[in-house]
């Protein structure tokens, strides 16, 4: 238990010293019980094992088709894999430069220019990170002071909450509307003078929504009005379907100056295990993020950096190929889910689809997902794990379709038994 020497009236004690679940209770340094049974710092105690680890264990136990975790079951382009092998043989095995090797920073800058018309200086406005995950955590640690509020759109990717807690920030979650569009009133109400940053994710995990220029315009407007930073997670930027176009929020008027844009080679080139991501943005913001990143990992995967530079220099062809194949796999899974009696929100992007199991009588998707591997041999995750308020998404389930067609077909056959 806590040693609750509480100092509720102590001014200026940062929120990171507040015990979770005890609003207003403030613990001063040195007042924690330093027991062997409770080594984890208080601000990280709400974060136990992720649902993905639990679901993957269930998938193994029941030999189930794992549509829970978002990793592809085929590796990226052969040329890119070969480039990594070559890089190891050529001796790219020691610490690369902290901000990333020049050829990768140049490739990221060219990508932003060619794709979105953003003029990015590879020398100072690009930072290579250990996956987008490190980019998100470094950006939060760099920009958020203890006690600052960070607006997130709910459902949200699980590392956002943990990153905000690491920084000692306070999360302000704004749920999407039932039709998965941004809620203008709720978003406006979430911003205040305490808002330091807003975290945006488009194309959006888990819903597959691609935010429109108008929706991003609203976020941009609020960020400008409240002088907030924007951390824009665009790891699924290349996965948009049916002509839905991805708009980086940094391209909106006045937004480059206040936006940290994040990309991921793992997602774009189907090499999630390489953990190479990047940040681009104005020099001051990238320098701030780099200052934190250098003490988290200093630098990232030496042989993978030249390989990712090669991947980015291959132009749009491999990206378009992946998108086209994902779109047909999306259609396959959507049809299977509909056939199994679920309602489906057809995703405009990402490699996830959200289905409503309510027509099958499901009211608690978490229990349903825990039973599903044993019942029919399929793994999925409840959307409520991406939410502060689980009641709003109680019957919703996320399935990943970044798997080979025969795997998806097998999943559909199994789901049909429902
Ligand atoms: C929205 C979102 N952001 C970030 C990440 C993490 O990306 P990376 O593997 O490059 O760290 C993921 C991975 O699933 C994601 O879905």
PDB file of C-alpha atoms in Angstrom, residues 60-221:
ATOM      1  CA  UNK A  60      -0.954 -19.794 -29.733  1.00  0.00           C
ATOM      2  CA  UNK A  61      -2.836 -21.807 -27.114  1.00  0.00           C
ATOM      3  CA  UNK A  62      -5.787 -22.452 -29.456  1.00  0.00           C
ATOM      4  CA  UNK A  63      -3.973 -22.485 -32.796  1.00  0.00           C
ATOM      5  CA  UNK A  64      -6.200 -19.572 -33.764  1.00  0.00           C
ATOM      6  CA  UNK A  65      -5.925 -17.207 -36.752  1.00  0.00           C
ATOM      7  CA  UNK A  66      -4.450 -14.082 -35.190  1.00  0.00           C
ATOM      8  CA  UNK A  67      -6.196 -11.000 -36.545  1.00  0.00           C
ATOM      9  CA  UNK A  68      -5.499  -9.217 -33.260  1.00  0.00           C
ATOM     10  CA  UNK A  69      -2.084  -7.646 -33.624  1.00  0.00           C
ATOM     11  CA  UNK A  70      -1.338  -5.359 -36.566  1.00  0.00           C
ATOM     12  CA  UNK A  71       1.672  -6.936 -38.196  1.00  0.00           C
ATOM     13  CA  UNK A  72       1.805  -8.253 -41.755  1.00  0.00           C
ATOM     14  CA  UNK A  73       2.495 -11.959 -42.304  1.00  0.00           C
ATOM     15  CA  UNK A  74       4.557 -11.237 -45.421  1.00  0.00           C
ATOM     16  CA  UNK A  75       7.791  -9.241 -45.400  1.00  0.00           C
ATOM     17  CA  UNK A  76       8.409  -6.076 -47.396  1.00  0.00           C
ATOM     18  CA  UNK A  77       9.949  -5.779 -50.902  1.00  0.00           C
ATOM     19  CA  UNK A  78      12.781  -8.282 -51.595  1.00  0.00           C
ATOM     20  CA  UNK A  79      15.082  -5.447 -52.711  1.00  0.00           C
ATOM     21  CA  UNK A  80      14.666  -3.738 -49.354  1.00  0.00           C
ATOM     22  CA  UNK A  81      15.371  -6.928 -47.404  1.00  0.00           C
ATOM     23  CA  UNK A  82      18.461  -7.493 -49.551  1.00  0.00           C
ATOM     24  CA  UNK A  83      19.617  -3.917 -48.854  1.00  0.00           C
ATOM     25  CA  UNK A  84      19.611  -4.670 -45.099  1.00  0.00           C
ATOM     26  CA  UNK A  85      21.628  -7.853 -45.636  1.00  0.00           C
ATOM     27  CA  UNK A  86      24.094  -5.912 -47.793  1.00  0.00           C
ATOM     28  CA  UNK A  87      24.351  -3.192 -45.168  1.00  0.00           C
ATOM     29  CA  UNK A  88      25.404  -5.756 -42.556  1.00  0.00           C
ATOM     30  CA  UNK A  89      27.979  -7.273 -44.959  1.00  0.00           C
ATOM     31  CA  UNK A  90      29.233  -3.786 -45.844  1.00  0.00           C
ATOM     32  CA  UNK A  91      29.921  -3.020 -42.192  1.00  0.00           C
ATOM     33  CA  UNK A  92      26.982  -0.795 -41.215  1.00  0.00           C
ATOM     34  CA  UNK A  93      27.022  -2.296 -37.741  1.00  0.00           C
ATOM     35  CA  UNK A  94      28.208   0.429 -35.401  1.00  0.00           C
ATOM     36  CA  UNK A  95      26.420   3.518 -34.038  1.00  0.00           C
ATOM     37  CA  UNK A  96      25.087   5.595 -36.913  1.00  0.00           C
ATOM     38  CA  UNK A  97      24.791   9.389 -36.436  1.00  0.00           C
ATOM     39  CA  UNK A  98      22.242  10.289 -33.736  1.00  0.00           C
ATOM     40  CA  UNK A  99      19.784  12.097 -36.045  1.00  0.00           C
ATOM     41  CA  UNK A 100      19.950   9.267 -38.608  1.00  0.00           C
ATOM     42  CA  UNK A 101      22.197   8.589 -41.604  1.00  0.00           C
ATOM     43  CA  UNK A 102      22.180  11.407 -44.198  1.00  0.00           C
ATOM     44  CA  UNK A 103      20.793   9.224 -47.029  1.00  0.00           C
ATOM     45  CA  UNK A 104      17.738   8.270 -44.956  1.00  0.00           C
ATOM     46  CA  UNK A 105      17.125  11.824 -43.789  1.00  0.00           C
ATOM     47  CA  UNK A 106      17.379  12.963 -47.420  1.00  0.00           C
ATOM     48  CA  UNK A 107      14.982  10.204 -48.510  1.00  0.00           C
ATOM     49  CA  UNK A 108      12.433  11.258 -45.862  1.00  0.00           C
ATOM     50  CA  UNK A 109      12.753  14.926 -46.908  1.00  0.00           C
ATOM     51  CA  UNK A 110      12.280  14.025 -50.614  1.00  0.00           C
ATOM     52  CA  UNK A 111       9.287  11.877 -49.727  1.00  0.00           C
ATOM     53  CA  UNK A 112       7.615  14.763 -47.864  1.00  0.00           C
ATOM     54  CA  UNK A 113       8.363  17.117 -50.778  1.00  0.00           C
ATOM     55  CA  UNK A 114       7.262  14.825 -53.592  1.00  0.00           C
ATOM     56  CA  UNK A 115       4.201  13.467 -51.876  1.00  0.00           C
ATOM     57  CA  UNK A 116       2.904  16.499 -49.983  1.00  0.00           C
ATOM     58  CA  UNK A 117       4.840  19.515 -51.291  1.00  0.00           C
ATOM     59  CA  UNK A 118       6.457  20.079 -47.893  1.00  0.00           C
ATOM     60  CA  UNK A 119       9.938  21.602 -48.128  1.00  0.00           C
ATOM     61  CA  UNK A 120      11.907  19.808 -45.408  1.00  0.00           C
ATOM     62  CA  UNK A 121      15.620  20.327 -44.730  1.00  0.00           C
ATOM     63  CA  UNK A 122      17.151  16.874 -44.213  1.00  0.00           C
ATOM     64  CA  UNK A 123      19.770  18.518 -42.051  1.00  0.00           C
ATOM     65  CA  UNK A 124      17.907  19.550 -38.903  1.00  0.00           C
ATOM     66  CA  UNK A 125      14.267  19.026 -39.866  1.00  0.00           C
ATOM     67  CA  UNK A 126      14.312  15.202 -39.950  1.00  0.00           C
ATOM     68  CA  UNK A 127      15.102  12.790 -37.140  1.00  0.00           C
ATOM     69  CA  UNK A 128      15.266   9.006 -37.484  1.00  0.00           C
ATOM     70  CA  UNK A 129      13.756   7.174 -34.505  1.00  0.00           C
ATOM     71  CA  UNK A 130      13.362   3.640 -33.187  1.00  0.00           C
ATOM     72  CA  UNK A 131       9.968   3.167 -34.757  1.00  0.00           C
ATOM     73  CA  UNK A 132       7.099   5.612 -34.556  1.00  0.00           C
ATOM     74  CA  UNK A 133       6.672   4.503 -30.942  1.00  0.00           C
ATOM     75  CA  UNK A 134       9.887   6.201 -29.908  1.00  0.00           C
ATOM     76  CA  UNK A 135       9.007   9.243 -31.992  1.00  0.00           C
ATOM     77  CA  UNK A 136       5.684   9.580 -30.131  1.00  0.00           C
ATOM     78  CA  UNK A 137       7.245   9.084 -26.696  1.00  0.00           C
ATOM     79  CA  UNK A 138      10.153  11.447 -27.427  1.00  0.00           C
ATOM     80  CA  UNK A 139       7.806  14.117 -28.772  1.00  0.00           C
ATOM     81  CA  UNK A 140       5.614  13.908 -25.664  1.00  0.00           C
ATOM     82  CA  UNK A 141       8.599  13.931 -23.298  1.00  0.00           C
ATOM     83  CA  UNK A 142      10.090  16.863 -25.196  1.00  0.00           C
ATOM     84  CA  UNK A 143       6.992  19.054 -25.445  1.00  0.00           C
ATOM     85  CA  UNK A 144       4.802  18.296 -22.432  1.00  0.00           C
ATOM     86  CA  UNK A 145       5.514  19.669 -18.962  1.00  0.00           C
ATOM     87  CA  UNK A 146       4.143  17.809 -15.904  1.00  0.00           C
ATOM     88  CA  UNK A 147       0.542  18.932 -15.451  1.00  0.00           C
ATOM     89  CA  UNK A 148       0.040  19.999 -19.080  1.00  0.00           C
ATOM     90  CA  UNK A 149      -2.975  18.630 -20.889  1.00  0.00           C
ATOM     91  CA  UNK A 150      -2.739  16.625 -24.086  1.00  0.00           C
ATOM     92  CA  UNK A 151      -5.826  16.157 -26.233  1.00  0.00           C
ATOM     93  CA  UNK A 152      -6.240  12.734 -27.848  1.00  0.00           C
ATOM     94  CA  UNK A 153      -8.996  11.494 -30.077  1.00  0.00           C
ATOM     95  CA  UNK A 154     -10.653   8.355 -28.775  1.00  0.00           C
ATOM     96  CA  UNK A 155     -10.297   5.489 -29.594  1.00  0.00           C
ATOM     97  CA  UNK A 156      -6.530   6.042 -29.548  1.00  0.00           C
ATOM     98  CA  UNK A 157      -3.405   3.941 -30.072  1.00  0.00           C
ATOM     99  CA  UNK A 158      -2.333   2.511 -26.730  1.00  0.00           C
ATOM    100  CA  UNK A 159       1.128   4.085 -26.539  1.00  0.00           C
ATOM    101  CA  UNK A 160      -0.387   7.594 -26.425  1.00  0.00           C
ATOM    102  CA  UNK A 161      -1.753   7.264 -22.899  1.00  0.00           C
ATOM    103  CA  UNK A 162       1.447   5.697 -21.591  1.00  0.00           C
ATOM    104  CA  UNK A 163       3.585   8.366 -23.307  1.00  0.00           C
ATOM    105  CA  UNK A 164       1.503  11.157 -21.801  1.00  0.00           C
ATOM    106  CA  UNK A 165       1.825   9.545 -18.363  1.00  0.00           C
ATOM    107  CA  UNK A 166       5.598   9.187 -18.778  1.00  0.00           C
ATOM    108  CA  UNK A 167       5.751  12.913 -19.455  1.00  0.00           C
ATOM    109  CA  UNK A 168       3.557  13.635 -16.428  1.00  0.00           C
ATOM    110  CA  UNK A 169       0.865  15.096 -18.655  1.00  0.00           C
ATOM    111  CA  UNK A 170      -2.890  14.826 -18.309  1.00  0.00           C
ATOM    112  CA  UNK A 171      -4.885  13.115 -21.042  1.00  0.00           C
ATOM    113  CA  UNK A 172      -8.028  14.753 -22.407  1.00  0.00           C
ATOM    114  CA  UNK A 173      -9.740  12.123 -24.527  1.00  0.00           C
ATOM    115  CA  UNK A 174     -12.343  13.251 -27.050  1.00  0.00           C
ATOM    116  CA  UNK A 175     -14.471  10.369 -28.378  1.00  0.00           C
ATOM    117  CA  UNK A 176     -15.306  10.203 -32.056  1.00  0.00           C
ATOM    118  CA  UNK A 177     -19.018  10.337 -32.808  1.00  0.00           C
ATOM    119  CA  UNK A 178     -20.910   7.115 -33.462  1.00  0.00           C
ATOM    120  CA  UNK A 179     -20.438   7.663 -37.204  1.00  0.00           C
ATOM    121  CA  UNK A 180     -16.679   7.918 -36.440  1.00  0.00           C
ATOM    122  CA  UNK A 181     -16.415  11.586 -37.440  1.00  0.00           C
ATOM    123  CA  UNK A 182     -14.807  14.215 -35.207  1.00  0.00           C
ATOM    124  CA  UNK A 183     -17.123  15.731 -32.642  1.00  0.00           C
ATOM    125  CA  UNK A 184     -16.704  19.484 -33.170  1.00  0.00           C
ATOM    126  CA  UNK A 185     -18.291  20.562 -29.883  1.00  0.00           C
ATOM    127  CA  UNK A 186     -16.482  17.988 -27.755  1.00  0.00           C
ATOM    128  CA  UNK A 187     -13.138  18.753 -29.381  1.00  0.00           C
ATOM    129  CA  UNK A 188     -13.590  22.477 -28.925  1.00  0.00           C
ATOM    130  CA  UNK A 189     -14.520  21.970 -25.277  1.00  0.00           C
ATOM    131  CA  UNK A 190     -11.416  19.833 -24.656  1.00  0.00           C
ATOM    132  CA  UNK A 191      -9.018  22.662 -25.501  1.00  0.00           C
ATOM    133  CA  UNK A 192      -8.117  25.274 -22.899  1.00  0.00           C
ATOM    134  CA  UNK A 193      -5.177  27.326 -21.707  1.00  0.00           C
ATOM    135  CA  UNK A 194      -3.877  24.119 -20.102  1.00  0.00           C
ATOM    136  CA  UNK A 195      -3.594  22.346 -23.464  1.00  0.00           C
ATOM    137  CA  UNK A 196       0.019  21.881 -24.470  1.00  0.00           C
ATOM    138  CA  UNK A 197      -0.427  19.446 -27.366  1.00  0.00           C
ATOM    139  CA  UNK A 198      -2.916  17.494 -29.428  1.00  0.00           C
ATOM    140  CA  UNK A 199      -2.146  14.026 -30.756  1.00  0.00           C
ATOM    141  CA  UNK A 200      -3.757  13.292 -34.116  1.00  0.00           C
ATOM    142  CA  UNK A 201      -3.711   9.978 -35.930  1.00  0.00           C
ATOM    143  CA  UNK A 202      -4.819   9.731 -39.538  1.00  0.00           C
ATOM    144  CA  UNK A 203      -5.384   7.265 -41.147  1.00  0.00           C
ATOM    145  CA  UNK A 204      -6.767   6.221 -37.814  1.00  0.00           C
ATOM    146  CA  UNK A 205      -6.086   3.068 -35.839  1.00  0.00           C
ATOM    147  CA  UNK A 206      -8.408   1.340 -34.913  1.00  0.00           C
ATOM    148  CA  UNK A 207     -11.339   2.752 -36.887  1.00  0.00           C
ATOM    149  CA  UNK A 208      -9.741   3.009 -40.327  1.00  0.00           C
ATOM    150  CA  UNK A 209     -11.074   6.557 -40.698  1.00  0.00           C
ATOM    151  CA  UNK A 210      -9.092   8.960 -42.867  1.00  0.00           C
ATOM    152  CA  UNK A 211      -9.696  12.407 -41.416  1.00  0.00           C
ATOM    153  CA  UNK A 212     -10.905  14.932 -43.994  1.00  0.00           C
ATOM    154  CA  UNK A 213      -9.247  18.283 -44.685  1.00  0.00           C
ATOM    155  CA  UNK A 214     -12.203  19.922 -42.879  1.00  0.00           C
ATOM    156  CA  UNK A 215     -11.776  17.796 -39.772  1.00  0.00           C
ATOM    157  CA  UNK A 216      -8.045  18.473 -39.711  1.00  0.00           C
ATOM    158  CA  UNK A 217      -8.846  22.159 -40.268  1.00  0.00           C
ATOM    159  CA  UNK A 218     -10.819  22.128 -37.030  1.00  0.00           C
ATOM    160  CA  UNK A 219      -7.920  20.546 -35.114  1.00  0.00           C
ATOM    161  CA  UNK A 220      -5.541  23.060 -36.706  1.00  0.00           C
ATOM    162  CA  UNK A 221      -7.798  25.950 -35.801  1.00  0.00           C
TER     163      UNK A 221
END
